[in-house]
Amino acid sequence: MSARKDNTEEKILDAATTVFVRKGMDGARMQEIADEAGINKALLHYYFRSKDKLFDAIFSKIIGFAFPKIGQILQSDMDFTSKVEQAIDTYIDLLLKYPYLPGFILKEINRDPSVFFKLVMKHGFNIKPILQIISDAMDRGEIVCMKPEHLVVNVIGLCVFPFAARPVISFLAFNEDKAATQAFLEERKQEVKQFVLRAIEPK
Amino acid sequence: MSARKDNTEEKILDAATTVFVRKGMDGARMQEIADEAGINKALLHYYFRSKDKLFDAIFSKIIGFAFPKIGQILQSDMDFTSKVEQAIDTYIDLLLKYPYLPGFILKEINRDPSVFFKLVMKHGFNIKPILQIISDAMDRGEIVCMKPEHLVVNVIGLCVFPFAARPVISFLAFNEDKAATQAFLEERKQEVKQFVLRAIEPK
DNA sequence: GTCTATATTAGGATAGAC
DNA sequence: GTCTATCCTAATATAGAC
C-alpha cells in the first residue's frame, strides 16, 4: 500500500498493515508486528502509544484508500454502462493487488462499526452522488429501473465477495490449486461485467 | 440455532454460539460465554476441555447447518430458473433469521482455513453435483452459458454480501436506521431473483 | 456437576540504560 | 531513537471443596 521503508515509522506502518490485514485487530500481536518490522515492541509504543492507535492509523489509511475508488470513476462523462464496466475493472484490479482487503474490512466493520463510521466521516466519503448518477441513468432509460442502492450493493458484492470467500472457493471448487484460484479471480473482471450488463440492460 | 436449554451442555452450546458468532474466535472470552450461559468459567472447561474444542463444536454445527442448504434445493425436479428462485428465497430467509452468520463464517474462514477444510470434509459437503445441474441447464439452453462456478459465486455473493456488509450499508445508505436497513435486506429476495434471472436469461 | 479460589501464561504497556 | 528488562492486567486453564 505504501512504498519506501527508509525510516522507522514507515517500516512500522508497513509491518502493521501486513499483520493487521492478515490477522485483524483481535488476532494481531504487537510482537508479531515488531518482528515483521525488524524492531522490538517498545519501539512500537514509542511511535504509536497503543495498539489501538496503531490500528486506527492503519484502518484509516485503508478505508481512505479502498472506499473512494468507485465514486471517482462514476463522475466522468462516459455513457453509464461504460462507467459501470470501468468501475468493475478498476475495482477488481485493486482487489487482485490486495486480495486480503475484503476479508479484513468486513471483519473489522463487524467487530466495531463505530470505528468505521468515524473514519468514513473523517474521509468525507458520501454515497449520495453515486446514487444520483444511477438514478439519472435510469430516468434516461439507459438501464432498467431498480432501487439504486440495490444496484450498488449488487455490483460491489459481485466484485468483493469472491475475494472475501477465497479460501472456500479455492477448496471447494479448485482443490486448493493456487493457480486455478488466481485464474478464476482474474476471470471475474469479464464475468462480472457481462453478468451485470445483462442484468441491467433495458428491454 | 438449537432450541431446548434444559441441560447445562445445551446452555453452554447456545451461549457459546451467541458469543462466538458475535465476536469470533479471537474476540470471544470464556468469561462472556459463561455469563451468557449463567454459569461459571470452570464449568465450561469441565464440559469442553478448552476454548479451541468449544469453538470447534460450534463452528462444526454452523458449517453443517449453513452449507448444505443450497444444494438440497437444486436436487428437485423443477425447471432450472424455478430452482434458482427457490434457492435464493430459502437462503435469504435463512440469512434474515441469522444475519450474523455471513460475517462470522467469512471471518473464521480467513482466520484459519484448515479448520474449515476439515469440517467440510467431515460433513461430506460436495459442490460437484451442483455444478453438474447448472451445466445441464446450460446444455439444454435454459440459461446463458458461463462457467458454472461463476454463477454459483454470483448468486451466493448477491445473497450473502449485504449481510456481511450490513453495518456499512446501514450507515452509508440509511443513516443507521434499523428498520430501513431491515426492509432493504428483506427486499433482497425479490431483488436478487430479478437481477439473476435477467442476467442468465438466454437471448 | 457445580462452585470458589488459584495457578499459569500471554500480551500490552512502561522504565530506564545507552 | 532504540534497546533490554520488567511490570501489570486480562484471559485461559486447573485444583480442590462441596
CSV table of C-alpha atoms (C1' of nucleotides) in Angstrom, one decimal:
chain,number,residue,atom,x,y,z
A,1,MET,CA,0.0,0.0,0.0
A,2,SER,CA,2.9,2.3,0.8
A,3,ALA,CA,6.4,2.0,-0.7
A,4,ARG,CA,9.6,3.4,0.9
A,5,LYS,CA,10.9,1.8,4.1
A,6,ASP,CA,13.6,4.3,4.7
A,7,ASN,CA,12.6,5.5,8.2
A,8,THR,CA,11.3,3.5,11.1
A,9,GLU,CA,7.8,4.9,11.1
A,10,GLU,CA,7.3,3.7,7.6
A,11,LYS,CA,8.7,0.3,8.5
A,12,ILE,CA,6.2,0.1,11.3
A,13,LEU,CA,3.3,1.2,9.2
A,14,ASP,CA,4.1,-1.4,6.5
A,15,ALA,CA,4.6,-4.2,9.0
A,16,ALA,CA,1.4,-3.3,10.9
A,17,THR,CA,-0.6,-3.2,7.7
A,18,THR,CA,0.6,-6.6,6.8
A,19,VAL,CA,-0.1,-8.1,10.2
A,20,PHE,CA,-3.4,-6.4,10.9
A,21,VAL,CA,-4.8,-7.2,7.4
A,22,ARG,CA,-3.8,-10.8,7.8
A,23,LYS,CA,-4.9,-11.3,11.4
A,24,GLY,CA,-7.4,-8.5,12.2
A,25,MET,CA,-7.3,-6.3,15.3
A,26,ASP,CA,-8.1,-9.1,17.7
A,27,GLY,CA,-5.7,-11.7,16.2
A,28,ALA,CA,-2.8,-9.4,15.6
A,29,ARG,CA,0.1,-9.3,18.2
A,30,MET,CA,2.3,-6.4,18.9
A,31,GLN,CA,5.3,-8.8,19.0
A,32,GLU,CA,4.4,-10.1,15.5
A,33,ILE,CA,4.3,-6.5,14.1
A,34,ALA,CA,7.6,-5.8,15.8
A,35,ASP,CA,9.2,-8.9,14.3
A,36,GLU,CA,7.8,-8.1,10.8
A,37,ALA,CA,9.2,-4.6,11.1
A,38,GLY,CA,12.6,-5.9,12.4
A,39,ILE,CA,12.4,-3.9,15.6
A,40,ASN,CA,11.2,-4.5,19.2
A,41,LYS,CA,7.9,-4.0,20.9
A,42,ALA,CA,9.0,-1.0,22.9
A,43,LEU,CA,9.6,1.0,19.8
A,44,LEU,CA,6.1,0.4,18.6
A,45,HIS,CA,4.8,2.1,21.7
A,46,TYR,CA,7.3,4.9,21.2
A,47,TYR,CA,5.9,5.7,17.8
A,48,PHE,CA,2.2,4.9,18.4
A,49,ARG,CA,1.2,5.0,22.0
A,50,SER,CA,-1.0,1.9,21.9
A,51,LYS,CA,-2.2,-1.0,19.8
A,52,ASP,CA,-5.5,0.8,19.4
A,53,LYS,CA,-3.8,4.0,18.0
A,54,LEU,CA,-1.7,2.0,15.7
A,55,PHE,CA,-4.7,0.1,14.4
A,56,ASP,CA,-6.6,3.3,13.8
A,57,ALA,CA,-3.8,4.6,11.7
A,58,ILE,CA,-3.8,1.5,9.5
A,59,PHE,CA,-7.5,1.2,9.3
A,60,SER,CA,-7.9,4.8,8.4
A,61,LYS,CA,-5.3,4.6,5.6
A,62,ILE,CA,-7.1,1.5,4.2
A,63,ILE,CA,-10.6,2.9,4.3
A,64,GLY,CA,-9.5,6.2,2.7
A,65,PHE,CA,-7.8,4.1,0.0
A,66,ALA,CA,-10.4,1.5,-0.8
A,67,PHE,CA,-13.7,3.3,-0.5
A,68,PRO,CA,-13.5,6.3,-2.8
A,69,LYS,CA,-12.3,4.3,-5.8
A,70,ILE,CA,-15.7,3.5,-7.3
A,71,GLY,CA,-17.1,7.0,-6.8
A,72,GLN,CA,-14.3,8.6,-8.7
A,73,ILE,CA,-15.0,6.7,-11.9
A,74,LEU,CA,-18.7,7.4,-12.0
A,75,GLN,CA,-18.0,11.1,-12.1
A,76,SER,CA,-16.7,11.0,-15.7
A,77,ASP,CA,-18.8,11.7,-18.8
A,78,MET,CA,-19.0,8.4,-20.5
A,79,ASP,CA,-22.3,6.6,-21.0
A,80,PHE,CA,-23.5,4.8,-18.0
A,81,THR,CA,-22.7,1.2,-19.0
A,82,SER,CA,-19.1,2.2,-19.9
A,83,LYS,CA,-18.8,3.7,-16.4
A,84,VAL,CA,-20.0,0.5,-14.9
A,85,GLU,CA,-17.6,-1.5,-16.9
A,86,GLN,CA,-14.7,0.7,-15.9
A,87,ALA,CA,-15.7,0.7,-12.3
A,88,ILE,CA,-15.7,-3.1,-12.2
A,89,ASP,CA,-12.3,-3.3,-14.0
A,90,THR,CA,-10.7,-0.8,-11.6
A,91,TYR,CA,-12.1,-2.3,-8.5
A,92,ILE,CA,-11.3,-5.9,-9.3
A,93,ASP,CA,-7.8,-4.8,-10.3
A,94,LEU,CA,-7.5,-3.3,-6.9
A,95,LEU,CA,-8.6,-6.5,-5.3
A,96,LEU,CA,-6.3,-8.6,-7.3
A,97,LYS,CA,-3.5,-6.4,-6.0
A,98,TYR,CA,-4.7,-6.5,-2.4
A,99,PRO,CA,-6.8,-9.7,-2.1
A,100,TYR,CA,-6.9,-9.7,1.7
A,101,LEU,CA,-8.6,-6.3,1.9
A,102,PRO,CA,-12.2,-7.5,1.7
A,103,GLY,CA,-11.8,-10.1,4.4
A,104,PHE,CA,-10.1,-7.6,6.6
A,105,ILE,CA,-12.5,-4.7,6.1
A,106,LEU,CA,-15.6,-6.9,6.6
A,107,LYS,CA,-14.1,-8.4,9.7
A,108,GLU,CA,-13.3,-5.0,11.3
A,109,ILE,CA,-16.6,-3.5,10.2
A,110,ASN,CA,-18.4,-6.2,12.1
A,111,ARG,CA,-16.1,-6.1,15.1
A,112,ASP,CA,-16.7,-2.4,15.9
A,113,PRO,CA,-18.8,-0.5,13.4
A,114,SER,CA,-18.3,2.8,15.3
A,115,VAL,CA,-14.6,2.8,14.4
A,116,PHE,CA,-15.6,2.5,10.8
A,117,PHE,CA,-18.3,5.2,11.0
A,118,LYS,CA,-15.8,7.7,12.4
A,119,LEU,CA,-13.4,7.0,9.6
A,120,VAL,CA,-16.0,7.4,6.9
A,121,MET,CA,-16.9,10.8,8.3
A,122,LYS,CA,-13.3,11.8,8.6
A,123,HIS,CA,-12.6,11.0,5.0
A,124,GLY,CA,-15.8,12.7,4.0
A,125,PHE,CA,-17.0,9.8,1.9
A,126,ASN,CA,-20.5,10.2,0.6
A,127,ILE,CA,-22.7,7.8,-1.4
A,128,LYS,CA,-25.4,10.3,-2.4
A,129,PRO,CA,-23.7,11.4,-5.7
A,130,ILE,CA,-23.3,7.8,-6.8
A,131,LEU,CA,-26.9,7.1,-6.2
A,132,GLN,CA,-27.9,10.2,-8.1
A,133,ILE,CA,-25.8,9.2,-11.2
A,134,ILE,CA,-27.5,5.8,-11.2
A,135,SER,CA,-31.0,7.4,-10.9
A,136,ASP,CA,-30.3,9.7,-13.8
A,137,ALA,CA,-29.2,6.8,-16.0
A,138,MET,CA,-32.5,5.0,-15.1
A,139,ASP,CA,-34.5,8.2,-15.9
A,140,ARG,CA,-32.9,8.4,-19.3
A,141,GLY,CA,-33.8,4.7,-19.9
A,142,GLU,CA,-30.1,3.6,-20.2
A,143,ILE,CA,-30.7,0.8,-17.8
A,144,VAL,CA,-33.6,-1.0,-16.1
A,145,CYS,CA,-35.3,0.6,-13.1
A,146,MET,CA,-34.5,-0.6,-9.6
A,147,LYS,CA,-33.5,1.0,-6.3
A,148,PRO,CA,-30.1,2.4,-6.9
A,149,GLU,CA,-28.9,1.1,-3.6
A,150,HIS,CA,-29.5,-2.5,-4.7
A,151,LEU,CA,-27.5,-2.0,-7.9
A,152,VAL,CA,-24.6,-0.6,-5.9
A,153,VAL,CA,-24.7,-3.5,-3.5
A,154,ASN,CA,-25.0,-6.0,-6.3
A,155,VAL,CA,-22.0,-4.7,-8.2
A,156,ILE,CA,-19.8,-4.3,-5.1
A,157,GLY,CA,-20.9,-7.7,-3.8
A,158,LEU,CA,-20.1,-9.4,-7.1
A,159,CYS,CA,-16.6,-7.8,-7.1
A,160,VAL,CA,-15.8,-8.2,-3.4
A,161,PHE,CA,-17.4,-11.5,-2.3
A,162,PRO,CA,-15.1,-13.9,-4.2
A,163,PHE,CA,-12.1,-12.4,-2.5
A,164,ALA,CA,-13.6,-12.5,0.9
A,165,ALA,CA,-14.6,-16.1,0.4
A,166,ARG,CA,-11.5,-17.1,-1.4
A,167,PRO,CA,-10.4,-19.9,0.8
A,168,VAL,CA,-13.8,-21.6,0.4
A,169,ILE,CA,-13.8,-21.2,-3.3
A,170,SER,CA,-10.2,-22.4,-3.5
A,171,PHE,CA,-11.0,-25.5,-1.5
A,172,LEU,CA,-14.4,-26.5,-2.8
A,173,ALA,CA,-14.0,-25.7,-6.5
A,174,PHE,CA,-10.3,-25.9,-7.2
A,175,ASN,CA,-8.9,-28.4,-4.6
A,176,GLU,CA,-6.7,-25.6,-3.3
A,177,ASP,CA,-4.9,-25.2,-6.6
A,178,LYS,CA,-3.4,-21.7,-6.2
A,179,ALA,CA,-3.0,-21.0,-9.9
A,180,ALA,CA,-6.5,-22.1,-10.8
A,181,THR,CA,-8.0,-20.0,-8.0
A,182,GLN,CA,-6.0,-17.0,-9.1
A,183,ALA,CA,-7.1,-17.5,-12.7
A,184,PHE,CA,-10.7,-17.7,-11.5
A,185,LEU,CA,-10.4,-14.4,-9.7
A,186,GLU,CA,-8.9,-12.8,-12.8
A,187,GLU,CA,-11.8,-14.0,-14.9
A,188,ARG,CA,-14.1,-12.2,-12.6
A,189,LYS,CA,-13.5,-8.9,-14.4
A,190,GLN,CA,-15.0,-10.2,-17.6
A,191,GLU,CA,-17.6,-12.3,-15.8
A,192,VAL,CA,-19.0,-9.6,-13.5
A,193,LYS,CA,-19.1,-7.1,-16.4
A,194,GLN,CA,-21.1,-9.5,-18.6
A,195,PHE,CA,-23.4,-10.6,-15.8
A,196,VAL,CA,-24.2,-7.0,-14.6
A,197,LEU,CA,-24.7,-5.6,-18.1
A,198,ARG,CA,-27.1,-8.4,-19.0
A,199,ALA,CA,-29.0,-7.8,-15.7
A,200,ILE,CA,-29.3,-4.0,-16.2
A,201,GLU,CA,-29.9,-4.0,-20.0
A,202,PRO,CA,-33.3,-2.3,-20.7
A,203,LYS,CA,-35.9,-4.5,-22.5
B,1,MET,CA,-29.9,-22.5,16.0
B,2,SER,CA,-30.8,-25.0,18.7
B,3,ALA,CA,-33.8,-25.0,21.0
B,4,ARG,CA,-34.1,-26.7,24.4
B,5,LYS,CA,-32.0,-25.2,27.2
B,6,ASP,CA,-32.9,-27.9,29.7
B,7,ASN,CA,-29.4,-29.3,30.5
B,8,THR,CA,-26.1,-27.5,31.0
B,9,GLU,CA,-24.4,-28.7,27.9
B,10,GLU,CA,-27.2,-27.2,25.8
B,11,LYS,CA,-27.0,-23.9,27.7
B,12,ILE,CA,-23.3,-23.8,27.0
B,13,LEU,CA,-23.6,-24.6,23.4
B,14,ASP,CA,-26.3,-21.9,22.9
B,15,ALA,CA,-24.3,-19.3,24.8
B,16,ALA,CA,-21.1,-20.1,23.0
B,17,THR,CA,-22.8,-19.9,19.7
B,18,THR,CA,-24.1,-16.4,20.5
B,19,VAL,CA,-20.8,-15.1,21.7
B,20,PHE,CA,-18.6,-16.8,19.0
B,21,VAL,CA,-20.8,-15.6,16.2
B,22,ARG,CA,-20.8,-12.1,17.6
B,23,LYS,CA,-17.2,-11.8,18.4
B,24,GLY,CA,-15.4,-14.5,16.5
B,25,MET,CA,-12.8,-17.0,18.0
B,26,ASP,CA,-10.2,-14.3,18.7
B,27,GLY,CA,-12.6,-11.8,20.2
B,28,ALA,CA,-14.7,-14.1,22.3
B,29,ARG,CA,-14.0,-14.5,26.0
B,30,MET,CA,-14.7,-17.6,28.1
B,31,GLN,CA,-16.0,-15.4,30.8
B,32,GLU,CA,-18.5,-13.8,28.5
B,33,ILE,CA,-19.7,-17.2,27.4
B,34,ALA,CA,-20.0,-18.3,31.0
B,35,ASP,CA,-22.0,-15.2,31.8
B,36,GLU,CA,-24.3,-15.7,28.8
B,37,ALA,CA,-24.9,-19.3,29.9
B,38,GLY,CA,-25.5,-18.3,33.5
B,39,ILE,CA,-22.7,-20.5,34.8
B,40,ASN,CA,-19.0,-20.0,35.7
B,41,LYS,CA,-15.9,-20.5,33.7
B,42,ALA,CA,-14.7,-23.7,35.4
B,43,LEU,CA,-17.8,-25.4,34.1
B,44,LEU,CA,-17.0,-24.6,30.6
B,45,HIS,CA,-13.7,-26.4,30.9
B,46,TYR,CA,-15.5,-29.3,32.6
B,47,TYR,CA,-17.7,-29.8,29.5
B,48,PHE,CA,-15.3,-28.8,26.8
B,49,ARG,CA,-11.7,-29.1,27.7
B,50,SER,CA,-10.5,-25.9,26.0
B,51,LYS,CA,-11.7,-22.8,24.2
B,52,ASP,CA,-10.4,-24.4,21.0
B,53,LYS,CA,-12.5,-27.5,21.4
B,54,LEU,CA,-15.6,-25.5,22.3
B,55,PHE,CA,-15.1,-23.3,19.3
B,56,ASP,CA,-14.7,-26.4,17.0
B,57,ALA,CA,-18.0,-27.8,18.3
B,58,ILE,CA,-19.8,-24.5,17.5
B,59,PHE,CA,-18.2,-23.9,14.1
B,60,SER,CA,-18.8,-27.5,13.0
B,61,LYS,CA,-22.5,-27.1,13.9
B,62,ILE,CA,-22.8,-23.9,11.9
B,63,ILE,CA,-21.0,-25.2,8.8
B,64,GLY,CA,-23.1,-28.3,8.7
B,65,PHE,CA,-26.1,-26.2,9.0
B,66,ALA,CA,-25.5,-23.3,6.6
B,67,PHE,CA,-23.6,-25.0,3.7
B,68,PRO,CA,-25.8,-27.8,2.5
B,69,LYS,CA,-28.9,-25.6,2.2
B,70,ILE,CA,-28.5,-24.6,-1.4
B,71,GLY,CA,-27.5,-28.0,-2.7
B,72,GLN,CA,-30.7,-29.6,-1.3
B,73,ILE,CA,-33.0,-27.4,-3.3
B,74,LEU,CA,-31.2,-27.9,-6.6
B,75,GLN,CA,-31.9,-31.6,-6.4
B,76,SER,CA,-35.6,-31.3,-7.0
B,77,ASP,CA,-37.2,-31.6,-10.5
B,78,MET,CA,-38.5,-28.1,-11.2
B,79,ASP,CA,-37.2,-26.2,-14.2
B,80,PHE,CA,-33.9,-24.6,-13.5
B,81,THR,CA,-35.0,-21.0,-13.1
B,82,SER,CA,-37.6,-22.0,-10.5
B,83,LYS,CA,-34.9,-23.9,-8.6
B,84,VAL,CA,-32.7,-20.7,-8.7
B,85,GLU,CA,-35.6,-18.7,-7.4
B,86,GLN,CA,-36.3,-21.1,-4.6
B,87,ALA,CA,-32.7,-21.4,-3.6
B,88,ILE,CA,-32.4,-17.6,-3.3
B,89,ASP,CA,-35.6,-17.4,-1.3
B,90,THR,CA,-34.5,-20.1,1.1
B,91,TYR,CA,-31.1,-18.8,1.5
B,92,ILE,CA,-32.0,-15.2,2.2
B,93,ASP,CA,-34.7,-16.4,4.6
B,94,LEU,CA,-32.0,-18.2,6.4
B,95,LEU,CA,-29.8,-15.1,6.5
B,96,LEU,CA,-32.7,-12.9,7.7
B,97,LYS,CA,-33.0,-15.3,10.6
B,98,TYR,CA,-29.3,-15.5,11.3
B,99,PRO,CA,-27.9,-12.2,10.0
B,100,TYR,CA,-24.5,-12.5,11.7
B,101,LEU,CA,-23.7,-15.9,10.1
B,102,PRO,CA,-22.0,-14.4,6.9
B,103,GLY,CA,-19.7,-12.1,8.9
B,104,PHE,CA,-18.8,-14.9,11.3
B,105,ILE,CA,-18.2,-17.6,8.6
B,106,LEU,CA,-16.1,-15.3,6.4
B,107,LYS,CA,-14.1,-14.2,9.4
B,108,GLU,CA,-13.3,-17.7,10.6
B,109,ILE,CA,-12.6,-19.0,7.2
B,110,ASN,CA,-10.0,-16.3,6.7
B,111,ARG,CA,-8.5,-16.8,10.2
B,112,ASP,CA,-7.7,-20.4,9.8
B,113,PRO,CA,-8.9,-22.1,6.5
B,114,SER,CA,-7.6,-25.5,7.6
B,115,VAL,CA,-10.2,-25.7,10.4
B,116,PHE,CA,-12.9,-25.0,7.8
B,117,PHE,CA,-11.5,-27.6,5.3
B,118,LYS,CA,-11.6,-30.3,8.0
B,119,LEU,CA,-15.2,-29.5,8.7
B,120,VAL,CA,-16.3,-29.5,5.1
B,121,MET,CA,-14.7,-33.0,4.7
B,122,LYS,CA,-16.3,-34.2,8.0
B,123,HIS,CA,-19.7,-33.1,6.8
B,124,GLY,CA,-19.1,-34.6,3.3
B,125,PHE,CA,-20.2,-31.5,1.6
B,126,ASN,CA,-19.6,-31.6,-2.2
B,127,ILE,CA,-20.1,-28.9,-4.8
B,128,LYS,CA,-19.8,-31.2,-7.9
B,129,PRO,CA,-23.4,-32.2,-8.2
B,130,ILE,CA,-24.4,-28.5,-8.1
B,131,LEU,CA,-22.1,-27.6,-10.9
B,132,GLN,CA,-23.4,-30.5,-12.9
B,133,ILE,CA,-27.0,-29.5,-12.5
B,134,ILE,CA,-26.1,-26.0,-13.8
B,135,SER,CA,-24.1,-27.4,-16.7
B,136,ASP,CA,-27.1,-29.5,-17.7
B,137,ALA,CA,-29.4,-26.5,-17.7
B,138,MET,CA,-26.9,-24.6,-19.9
B,139,ASP,CA,-26.7,-27.5,-22.3
B,140,ARG,CA,-30.5,-27.6,-22.6
B,141,GLY,CA,-30.4,-23.8,-23.4
B,142,GLU,CA,-32.4,-22.9,-20.4
B,143,ILE,CA,-29.9,-20.3,-19.4
B,144,VAL,CA,-26.9,-18.5,-20.9
B,145,CYS,CA,-23.6,-20.2,-21.0
B,146,MET,CA,-20.9,-19.4,-18.5
B,147,LYS,CA,-18.6,-21.2,-16.1
B,148,PRO,CA,-20.9,-22.8,-13.5
B,149,GLU,CA,-18.5,-21.8,-10.8
B,150,HIS,CA,-19.1,-18.2,-11.6
B,151,LEU,CA,-22.8,-18.5,-11.5
B,152,VAL,CA,-22.6,-20.2,-8.1
B,153,VAL,CA,-20.3,-17.5,-6.7
B,154,ASN,CA,-22.5,-14.7,-8.2
B,155,VAL,CA,-25.7,-16.0,-6.7
B,156,ILE,CA,-24.2,-16.7,-3.3
B,157,GLY,CA,-22.4,-13.4,-3.3
B,158,LEU,CA,-25.5,-11.5,-4.1
B,159,CYS,CA,-27.3,-13.2,-1.2
B,160,VAL,CA,-24.5,-13.2,1.4
B,161,PHE,CA,-22.6,-9.9,0.8
B,162,PRO,CA,-25.3,-7.5,2.0
B,163,PHE,CA,-25.4,-9.3,5.3
B,164,ALA,CA,-21.7,-9.4,5.8
B,165,ALA,CA,-21.5,-5.7,4.9
B,166,ARG,CA,-24.6,-4.7,6.8
B,167,PRO,CA,-23.0,-2.1,9.1
B,168,VAL,CA,-21.6,-0.3,6.0
B,169,ILE,CA,-24.9,-0.3,4.2
B,170,SER,CA,-26.8,0.7,7.3
B,171,PHE,CA,-24.5,3.7,7.8
B,172,LEU,CA,-23.9,4.9,4.3
B,173,ALA,CA,-27.3,4.3,2.8
B,174,PHE,CA,-29.7,4.5,5.7
B,175,ASN,CA,-28.1,6.7,8.4
B,176,GLU,CA,-28.2,3.7,10.7
B,177,ASP,CA,-32.0,3.5,10.6
B,178,LYS,CA,-32.5,-0.1,11.8
B,179,ALA,CA,-36.0,-0.5,10.2
B,180,ALA,CA,-34.9,0.9,6.8
B,181,THR,CA,-31.9,-1.4,6.8
B,182,GLN,CA,-34.0,-4.4,7.7
B,183,ALA,CA,-36.5,-3.6,5.0
B,184,PHE,CA,-33.7,-3.3,2.5
B,185,LEU,CA,-32.4,-6.7,3.4
B,186,GLU,CA,-35.9,-8.2,3.1
B,187,GLU,CA,-36.2,-6.6,-0.4
B,188,ARG,CA,-33.1,-8.6,-1.4
B,189,LYS,CA,-35.2,-11.7,-2.0
B,190,GLN,CA,-37.1,-10.1,-4.9
B,191,GLU,CA,-34.2,-8.0,-6.0
B,192,VAL,CA,-31.7,-10.8,-6.3
B,193,LYS,CA,-34.1,-13.1,-8.0
B,194,GLN,CA,-34.9,-10.5,-10.7
B,195,PHE,CA,-31.3,-9.5,-11.1
B,196,VAL,CA,-30.1,-13.0,-11.5
B,197,LEU,CA,-32.9,-14.1,-13.8
B,198,ARG,CA,-32.3,-11.2,-16.2
B,199,ALA,CA,-28.6,-12.0,-16.2
B,200,ILE,CA,-29.0,-15.7,-17.0
B,201,GLU,CA,-32.0,-15.4,-19.4
B,202,PRO,CA,-31.0,-16.8,-22.8
B,203,LYS,CA,-31.2,-14.3,-25.7
C,1,DG,C1',-21.9,-31.5,38.3
C,2,DT,C1',-21.0,-27.1,40.1
C,3,DC,C1',-18.7,-23.8,42.6
C,4,DT,C1',-14.6,-20.7,44.6
C,5,DA,C1',-10.0,-19.9,44.6
C,6,DT,C1',-5.8,-20.0,42.3
C,7,DA,C1',-2.2,-21.1,39.0
C,8,DT,C1',-0.2,-20.0,34.6
C,9,DT,C1',0.6,-17.8,30.5
C,10,DA,C1',0.1,-14.4,27.1
C,11,DG,C1',0.2,-9.9,25.7
C,12,DG,C1',0.0,-4.8,26.1
C,13,DA,C1',2.5,-1.3,28.1
C,14,DT,C1',6.3,1.2,30.7
C,15,DA,C1',11.0,2.3,33.0
C,16,DG,C1',15.4,3.3,32.3
C,17,DA,C1',20.1,2.5,30.2
C,18,DC,C1',22.5,3.7,26.2
D,1,DG,C1',15.7,6.7,18.8
D,2,DT,C1',16.4,2.2,20.1
D,3,DC,C1',17.2,-1.4,23.1
D,4,DT,C1',16.6,-4.8,27.4
D,5,DA,C1',14.2,-5.8,31.2
D,6,DT,C1',10.1,-5.6,33.7
D,7,DC,C1',5.5,-4.6,35.1
D,8,DC,C1',0.6,-5.4,35.0
D,9,DT,C1',-3.6,-6.9,33.6
D,10,DA,C1',-6.5,-10.0,31.2
D,11,DA,C1',-7.6,-14.5,29.9
D,12,DT,C1',-7.2,-19.5,29.7
D,13,DA,C1',-6.9,-23.2,32.5
D,14,DT,C1',-6.7,-26.2,36.7
D,15,DA,C1',-7.2,-27.8,41.8
D,16,DG,C1',-10.0,-29.0,45.2
D,17,DA,C1',-14.1,-28.3,48.2
D,18,DC,C1',-18.9,-29.3,48.3
